[in-house]
Coordinates of C-alpha atoms in Angstrom, one line a residue:
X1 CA 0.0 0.0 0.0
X2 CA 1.1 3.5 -0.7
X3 CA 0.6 6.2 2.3
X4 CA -0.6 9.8 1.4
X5 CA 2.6 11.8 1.9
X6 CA 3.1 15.5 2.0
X7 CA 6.6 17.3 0.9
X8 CA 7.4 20.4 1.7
X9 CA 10.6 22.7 1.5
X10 CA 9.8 23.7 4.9
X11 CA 11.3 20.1 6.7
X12 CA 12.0 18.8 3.8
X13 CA 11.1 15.0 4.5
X14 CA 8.6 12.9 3.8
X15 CA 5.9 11.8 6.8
X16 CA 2.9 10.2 7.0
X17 CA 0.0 12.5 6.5
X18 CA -0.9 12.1 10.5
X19 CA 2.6 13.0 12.0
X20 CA 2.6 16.2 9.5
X21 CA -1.0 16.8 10.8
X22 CA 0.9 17.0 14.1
X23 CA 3.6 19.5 13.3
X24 CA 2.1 21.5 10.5
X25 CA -0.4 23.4 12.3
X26 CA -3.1 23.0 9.0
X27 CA -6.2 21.1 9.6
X28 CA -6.4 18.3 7.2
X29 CA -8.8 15.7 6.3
X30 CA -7.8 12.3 7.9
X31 CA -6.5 9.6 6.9
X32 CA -9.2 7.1 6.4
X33 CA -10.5 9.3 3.3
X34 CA -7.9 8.7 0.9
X35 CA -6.6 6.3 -1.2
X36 CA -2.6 6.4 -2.6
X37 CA -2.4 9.8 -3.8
X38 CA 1.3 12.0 -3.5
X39 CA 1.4 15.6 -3.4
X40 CA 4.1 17.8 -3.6
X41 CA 4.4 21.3 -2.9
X42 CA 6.5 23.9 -4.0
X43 CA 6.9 28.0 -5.1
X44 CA 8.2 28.2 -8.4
X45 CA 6.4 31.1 -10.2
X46 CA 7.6 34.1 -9.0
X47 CA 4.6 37.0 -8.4
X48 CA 5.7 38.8 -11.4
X49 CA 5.3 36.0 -13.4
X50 CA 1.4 36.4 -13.0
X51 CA -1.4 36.9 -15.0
X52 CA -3.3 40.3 -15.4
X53 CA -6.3 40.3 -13.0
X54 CA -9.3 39.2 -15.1
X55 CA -13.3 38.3 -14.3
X56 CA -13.5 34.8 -12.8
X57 CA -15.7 33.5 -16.2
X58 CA -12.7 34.3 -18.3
X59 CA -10.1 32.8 -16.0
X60 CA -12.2 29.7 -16.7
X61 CA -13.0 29.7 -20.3
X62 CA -9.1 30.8 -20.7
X63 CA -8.7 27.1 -19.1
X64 CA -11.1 25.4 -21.6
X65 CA -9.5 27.2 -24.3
X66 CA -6.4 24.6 -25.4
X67 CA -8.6 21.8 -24.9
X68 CA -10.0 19.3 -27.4
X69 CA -14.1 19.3 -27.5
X70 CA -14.2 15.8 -25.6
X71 CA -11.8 17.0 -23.0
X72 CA -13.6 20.0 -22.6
X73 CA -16.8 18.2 -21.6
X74 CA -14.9 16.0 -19.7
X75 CA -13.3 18.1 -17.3
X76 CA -16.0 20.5 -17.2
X77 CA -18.4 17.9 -15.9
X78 CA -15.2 17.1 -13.7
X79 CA -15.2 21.0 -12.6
X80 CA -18.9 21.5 -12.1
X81 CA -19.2 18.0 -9.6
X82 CA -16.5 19.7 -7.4
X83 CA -18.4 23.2 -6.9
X84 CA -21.7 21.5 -6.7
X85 CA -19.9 19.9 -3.6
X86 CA -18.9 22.7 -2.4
X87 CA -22.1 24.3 -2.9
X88 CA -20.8 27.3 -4.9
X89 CA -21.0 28.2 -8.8
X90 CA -17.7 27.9 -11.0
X91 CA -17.2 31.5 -10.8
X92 CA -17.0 30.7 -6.9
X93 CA -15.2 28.0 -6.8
X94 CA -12.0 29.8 -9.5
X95 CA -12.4 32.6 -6.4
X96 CA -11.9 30.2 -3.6
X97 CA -8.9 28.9 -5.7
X98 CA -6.9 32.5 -6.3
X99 CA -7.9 34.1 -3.3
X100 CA -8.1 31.8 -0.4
X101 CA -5.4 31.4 2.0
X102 CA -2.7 29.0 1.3
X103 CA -3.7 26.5 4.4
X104 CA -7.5 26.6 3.2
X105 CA -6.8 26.0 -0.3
X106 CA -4.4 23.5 0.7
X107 CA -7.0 21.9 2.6
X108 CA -9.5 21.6 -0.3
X109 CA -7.2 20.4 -2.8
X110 CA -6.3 17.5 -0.8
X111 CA -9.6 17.0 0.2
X112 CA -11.2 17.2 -3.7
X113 CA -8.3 14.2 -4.5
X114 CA -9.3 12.1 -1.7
X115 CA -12.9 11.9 -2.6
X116 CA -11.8 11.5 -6.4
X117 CA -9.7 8.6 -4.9
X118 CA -11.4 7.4 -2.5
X119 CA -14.3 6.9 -4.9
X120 CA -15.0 3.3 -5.3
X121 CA -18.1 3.5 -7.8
X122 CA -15.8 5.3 -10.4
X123 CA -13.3 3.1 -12.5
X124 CA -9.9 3.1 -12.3
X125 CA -9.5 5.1 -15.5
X126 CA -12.2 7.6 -14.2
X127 CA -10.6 8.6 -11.1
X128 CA -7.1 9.1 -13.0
X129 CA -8.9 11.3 -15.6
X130 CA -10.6 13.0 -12.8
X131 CA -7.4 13.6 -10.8
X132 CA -5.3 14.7 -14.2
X133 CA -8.2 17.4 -14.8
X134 CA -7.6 18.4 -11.3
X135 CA -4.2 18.2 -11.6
X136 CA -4.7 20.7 -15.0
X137 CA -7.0 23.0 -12.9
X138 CA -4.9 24.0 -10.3
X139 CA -1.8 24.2 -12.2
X140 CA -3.9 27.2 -14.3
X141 CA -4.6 28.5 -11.1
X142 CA -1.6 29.3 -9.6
X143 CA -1.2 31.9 -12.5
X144 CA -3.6 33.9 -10.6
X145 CA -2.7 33.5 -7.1
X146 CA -0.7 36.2 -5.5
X147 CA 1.4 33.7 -3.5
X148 CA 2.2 31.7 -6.7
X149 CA 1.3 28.6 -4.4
X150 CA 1.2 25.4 -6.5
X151 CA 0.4 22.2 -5.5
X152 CA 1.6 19.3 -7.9
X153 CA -0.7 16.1 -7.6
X154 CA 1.3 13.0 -8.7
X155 CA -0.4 10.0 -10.6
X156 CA -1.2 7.6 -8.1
X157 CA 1.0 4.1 -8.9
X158 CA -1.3 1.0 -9.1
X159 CA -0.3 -2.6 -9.1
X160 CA 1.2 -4.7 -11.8
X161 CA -1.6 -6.6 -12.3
X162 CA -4.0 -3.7 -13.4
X163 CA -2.8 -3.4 -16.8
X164 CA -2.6 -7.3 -17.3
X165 CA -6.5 -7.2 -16.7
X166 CA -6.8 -4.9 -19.2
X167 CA -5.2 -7.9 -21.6
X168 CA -7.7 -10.2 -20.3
X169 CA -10.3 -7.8 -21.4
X170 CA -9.0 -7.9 -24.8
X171 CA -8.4 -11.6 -25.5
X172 CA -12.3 -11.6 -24.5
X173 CA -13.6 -8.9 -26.6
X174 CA -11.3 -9.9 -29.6
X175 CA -13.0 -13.9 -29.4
X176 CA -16.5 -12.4 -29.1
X177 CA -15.6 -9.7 -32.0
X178 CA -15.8 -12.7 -34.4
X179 CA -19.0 -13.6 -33.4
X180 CA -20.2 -9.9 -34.0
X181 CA -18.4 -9.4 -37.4
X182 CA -20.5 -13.1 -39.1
X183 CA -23.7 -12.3 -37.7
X184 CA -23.6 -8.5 -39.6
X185 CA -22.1 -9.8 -42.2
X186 CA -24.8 -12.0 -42.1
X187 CA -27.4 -9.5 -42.8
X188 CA -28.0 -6.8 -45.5
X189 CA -29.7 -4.2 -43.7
X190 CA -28.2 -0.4 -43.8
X191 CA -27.5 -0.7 -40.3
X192 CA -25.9 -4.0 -40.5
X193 CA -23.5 -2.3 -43.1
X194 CA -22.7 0.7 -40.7
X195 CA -21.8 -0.9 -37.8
X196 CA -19.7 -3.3 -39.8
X197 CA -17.9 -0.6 -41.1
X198 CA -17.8 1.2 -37.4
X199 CA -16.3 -1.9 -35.9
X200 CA -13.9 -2.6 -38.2
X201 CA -12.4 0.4 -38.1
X202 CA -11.6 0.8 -34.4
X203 CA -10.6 -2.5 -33.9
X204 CA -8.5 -3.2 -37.8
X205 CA -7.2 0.2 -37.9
X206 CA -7.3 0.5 -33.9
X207 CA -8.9 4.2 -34.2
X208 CA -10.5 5.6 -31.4
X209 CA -14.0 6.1 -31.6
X210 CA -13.9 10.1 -31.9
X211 CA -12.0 9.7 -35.2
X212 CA -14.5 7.2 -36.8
X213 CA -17.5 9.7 -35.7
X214 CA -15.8 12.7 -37.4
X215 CA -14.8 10.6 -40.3
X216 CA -16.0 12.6 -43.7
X217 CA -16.8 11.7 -47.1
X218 CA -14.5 13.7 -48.4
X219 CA -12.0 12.0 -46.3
X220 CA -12.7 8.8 -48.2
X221 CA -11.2 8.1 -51.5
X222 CA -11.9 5.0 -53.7
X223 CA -9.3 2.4 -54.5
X224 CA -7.2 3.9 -51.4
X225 CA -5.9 2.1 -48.7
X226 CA -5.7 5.0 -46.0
X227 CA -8.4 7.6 -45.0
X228 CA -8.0 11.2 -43.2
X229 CA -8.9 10.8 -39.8
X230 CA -9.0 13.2 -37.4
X231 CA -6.7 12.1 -34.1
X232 CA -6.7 13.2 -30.8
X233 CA -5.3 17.0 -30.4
X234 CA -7.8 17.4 -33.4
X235 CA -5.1 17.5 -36.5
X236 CA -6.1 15.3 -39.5
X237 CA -3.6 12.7 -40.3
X238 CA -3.9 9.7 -43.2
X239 CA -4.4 6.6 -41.4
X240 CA -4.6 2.9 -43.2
X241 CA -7.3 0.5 -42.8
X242 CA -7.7 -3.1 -43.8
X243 CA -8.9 -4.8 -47.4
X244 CA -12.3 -5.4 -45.1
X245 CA -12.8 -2.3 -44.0
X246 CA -12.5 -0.4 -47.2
X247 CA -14.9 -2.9 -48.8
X248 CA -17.7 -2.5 -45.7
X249 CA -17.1 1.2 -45.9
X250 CA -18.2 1.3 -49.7
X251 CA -21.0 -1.2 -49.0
X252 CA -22.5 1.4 -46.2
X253 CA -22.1 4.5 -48.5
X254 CA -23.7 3.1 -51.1
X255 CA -26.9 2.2 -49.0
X256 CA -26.2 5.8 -46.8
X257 CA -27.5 8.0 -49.4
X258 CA -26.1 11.5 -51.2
X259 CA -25.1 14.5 -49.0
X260 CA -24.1 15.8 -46.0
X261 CA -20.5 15.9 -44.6
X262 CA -20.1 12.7 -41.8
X263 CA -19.8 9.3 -43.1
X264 CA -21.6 7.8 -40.3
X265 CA -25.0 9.0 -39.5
X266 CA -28.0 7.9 -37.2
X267 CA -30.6 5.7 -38.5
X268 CA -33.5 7.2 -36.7
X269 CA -35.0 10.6 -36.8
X270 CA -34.5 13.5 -39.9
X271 CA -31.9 11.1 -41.8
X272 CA -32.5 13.3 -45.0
X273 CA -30.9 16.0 -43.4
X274 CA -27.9 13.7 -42.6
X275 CA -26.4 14.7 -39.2
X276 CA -23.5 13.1 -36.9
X277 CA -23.4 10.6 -35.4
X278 CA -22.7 11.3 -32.0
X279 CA -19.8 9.8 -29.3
X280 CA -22.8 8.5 -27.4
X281 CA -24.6 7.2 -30.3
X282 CA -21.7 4.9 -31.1
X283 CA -21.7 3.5 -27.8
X284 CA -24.8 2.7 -28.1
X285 CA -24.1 0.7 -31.2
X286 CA -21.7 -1.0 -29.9
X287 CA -23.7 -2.1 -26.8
X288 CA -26.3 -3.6 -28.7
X289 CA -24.1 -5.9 -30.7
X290 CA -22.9 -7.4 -27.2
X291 CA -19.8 -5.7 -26.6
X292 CA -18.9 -3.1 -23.3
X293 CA -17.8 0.1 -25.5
X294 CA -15.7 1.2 -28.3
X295 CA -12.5 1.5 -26.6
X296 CA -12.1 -2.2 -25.7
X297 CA -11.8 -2.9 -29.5
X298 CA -8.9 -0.8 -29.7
X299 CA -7.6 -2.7 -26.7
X300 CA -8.4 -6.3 -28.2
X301 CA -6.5 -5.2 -31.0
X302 CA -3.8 -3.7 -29.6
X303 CA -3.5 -7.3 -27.3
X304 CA -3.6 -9.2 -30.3
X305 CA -0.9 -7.1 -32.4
X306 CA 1.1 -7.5 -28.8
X307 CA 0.5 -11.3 -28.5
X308 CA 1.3 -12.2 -32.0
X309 CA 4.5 -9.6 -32.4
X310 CA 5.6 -8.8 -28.9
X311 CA 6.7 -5.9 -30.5
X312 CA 6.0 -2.6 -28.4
X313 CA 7.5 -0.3 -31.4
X314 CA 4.7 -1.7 -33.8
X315 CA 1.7 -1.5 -31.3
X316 CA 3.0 2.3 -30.5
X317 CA 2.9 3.3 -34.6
X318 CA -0.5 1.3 -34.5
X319 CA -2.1 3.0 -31.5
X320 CA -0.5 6.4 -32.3
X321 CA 0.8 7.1 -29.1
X322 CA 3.7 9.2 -28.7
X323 CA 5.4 7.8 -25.6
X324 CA 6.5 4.2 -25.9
X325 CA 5.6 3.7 -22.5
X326 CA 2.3 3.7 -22.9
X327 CA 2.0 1.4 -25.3
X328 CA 4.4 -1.2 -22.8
X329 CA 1.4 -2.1 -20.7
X330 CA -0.1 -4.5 -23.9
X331 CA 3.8 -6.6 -24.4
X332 CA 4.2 -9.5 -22.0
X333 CA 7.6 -10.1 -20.8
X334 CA 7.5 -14.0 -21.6
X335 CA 10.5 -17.1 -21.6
X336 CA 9.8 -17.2 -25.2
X337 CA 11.0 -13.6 -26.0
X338 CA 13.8 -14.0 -23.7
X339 CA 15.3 -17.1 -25.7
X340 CA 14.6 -15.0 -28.9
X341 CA 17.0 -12.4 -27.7
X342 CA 19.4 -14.6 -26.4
X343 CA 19.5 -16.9 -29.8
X344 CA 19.5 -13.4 -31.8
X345 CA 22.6 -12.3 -30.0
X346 CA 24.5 -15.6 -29.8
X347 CA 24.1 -16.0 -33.5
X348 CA 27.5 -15.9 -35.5
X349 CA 27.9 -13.9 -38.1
X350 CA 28.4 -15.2 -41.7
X351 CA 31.2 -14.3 -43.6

């Protein structure tokens, strides 16, 4: 187990959170609350470093600004839980950040990441979005706060075994995919032919489903073996996809009808008018076929590549991550590999 720590430049040390309860002099919530969560504390920003005094409803959209559109309603959900909590309005709640003292504030961010932590209902992926959006929010706050205070909330560490049951989870989605994939090919309906082309291309191209939703006709071009999908970030990069997923593309546009922009559209309501389909719409497909939600496809997929190449390079490229590292969790470390190296290595070369 990992103990709730805090460091500060003052005794530089680390203590448990009760003996710096002791000593500190700042009321803090106990123990019990939280869950494995590190905090440091330190002054870097110097006060001339700050931001021109704005109004409170700027200081926020200013926040939202960088931000992708899912992130945004992510973390603003995110923000608006915490000052419903606290019984205030989001205009509130950025005051109580710039202008409380630095014990209170103190106390209230350690207090919001114990109850993200300490959360239980919430998955494991939830509370570590919740915490990096909190993480995100105070660190734009300190630009406002006269004392440049800023408090740096670590990612809490979990156990080995939390990634391998993410692999699981893949071997499991990626048998029951097959199932899935014969019984719409199966059938000849326009839906059918949509959400074969939706599931093939998040779990043979391993694309997220934002990018499939914002797909576009005009990203599509016949005979070619790569579309223009639009990533995470929101820049617009050609992407390949599969001899199957090209030919159940062309089957659903033929059935989908002329106009509009997005390639995949809902099948109920004012279909002549040819809207999005939405993030939460695709879920929903997805549920009714059998399967969780979109993302495990781009998990089963990525196990598979892992399983059948134990190579972390390739599944990196495939996922389009940008830190190696986070592509490590899907590579086993098995005997197998191991006596692959060591053949590779003890291998004479030929003259």
């Amino acid at each position: 187990m990992y103990t709730m720590v805090w460091h500060d430049k003052k005794w530089k040390d680390k203590r448990p959170l009760g003996a710096i309860r002791k000593t500190s002099g700042t009321e803090l919530p106990s123990k019990d609350e939280f869950m494995p969560v590190v905090i440091d504390t330190y002054k870097t920003r110097s006060i001339a470093s700050r931001r021109p005094e704005a109004p409170y409803n700027e200081i926020i959209q200013a926040w939202y600004a960088p931000m992708s559109a899912d992130t945004r309603a992510a973390y603003s959900k995110d923000l608006e839980l915490w000052a419903r909590s606290m019984k205030a309005s989001l205009e509130k709640l950025a005051a109580l950040c710039i202008e409380s003292p630095q014990d209170a504030y103190k106390t209230a961010i350690l207090r919001r990441a114990g109850e993200i932590s300490q959360d239980q209902k919430l998955a494991t992926s939830t509370r570590l979005r919740k915490l990096a959006s909190l993480r995100s929010w105070v660190d734009h706050m300190a630009d406002y706060r006269a004392d440049s205070y800023i408090p740096k909330i670590k990612r809490p560490k979990f156990r080995a075994g939390f990634k391998a049951k993410v692999q699981v989870r893949g071997e499991y989605v990626t048998r029951d995919l097959e199932r899935v994939i014969g019984e719409l090919q199966s059938l000849d309906t326009a839906k059918a032919r949509r959400d074969l082309a939706m599931v093939l291309l998040m779990f043979d191209s391993g694309l997220r489903v934002g990018s499939v939703v914002s797909l576009r006709l005009s990203d599509i071009k016949a005979d070619s073996v790569s579309v223009k999908m639009k990533m995470r970030g929101g820049a617009r990069e050609s992407r390949p996809i599969s001899d199957r997923a090209r030919a159940a593309l062309q089957r659903w546009i033929e059935v989908r009808g002329d106009g509009g922009t997005w390639v995949f559209i809902p099948m109920k309501g004012k279909r002549s008018e040819f809207p999005q389909l939405t993030t939460r719409g695709a879920w929903k497909v997805i549920n009714q076929l059998g399967l969780d939600h979109p993302h495990k496809l781009r998990h089963a997929a990525a196990t598979k590549l892992a399983d059948e190449t134990g190579d972390v390079f390739l599944v990196r490229d495939f996922l389009g991550h940008s830190d190696v590292s986070t592509s490590s969790g899907y590579v086993d470390r098995s005997e197998e590999n191991a006596r692959r190296g060591t053949d590779i290595l003890s291998r004479k070369k030929r003259r």
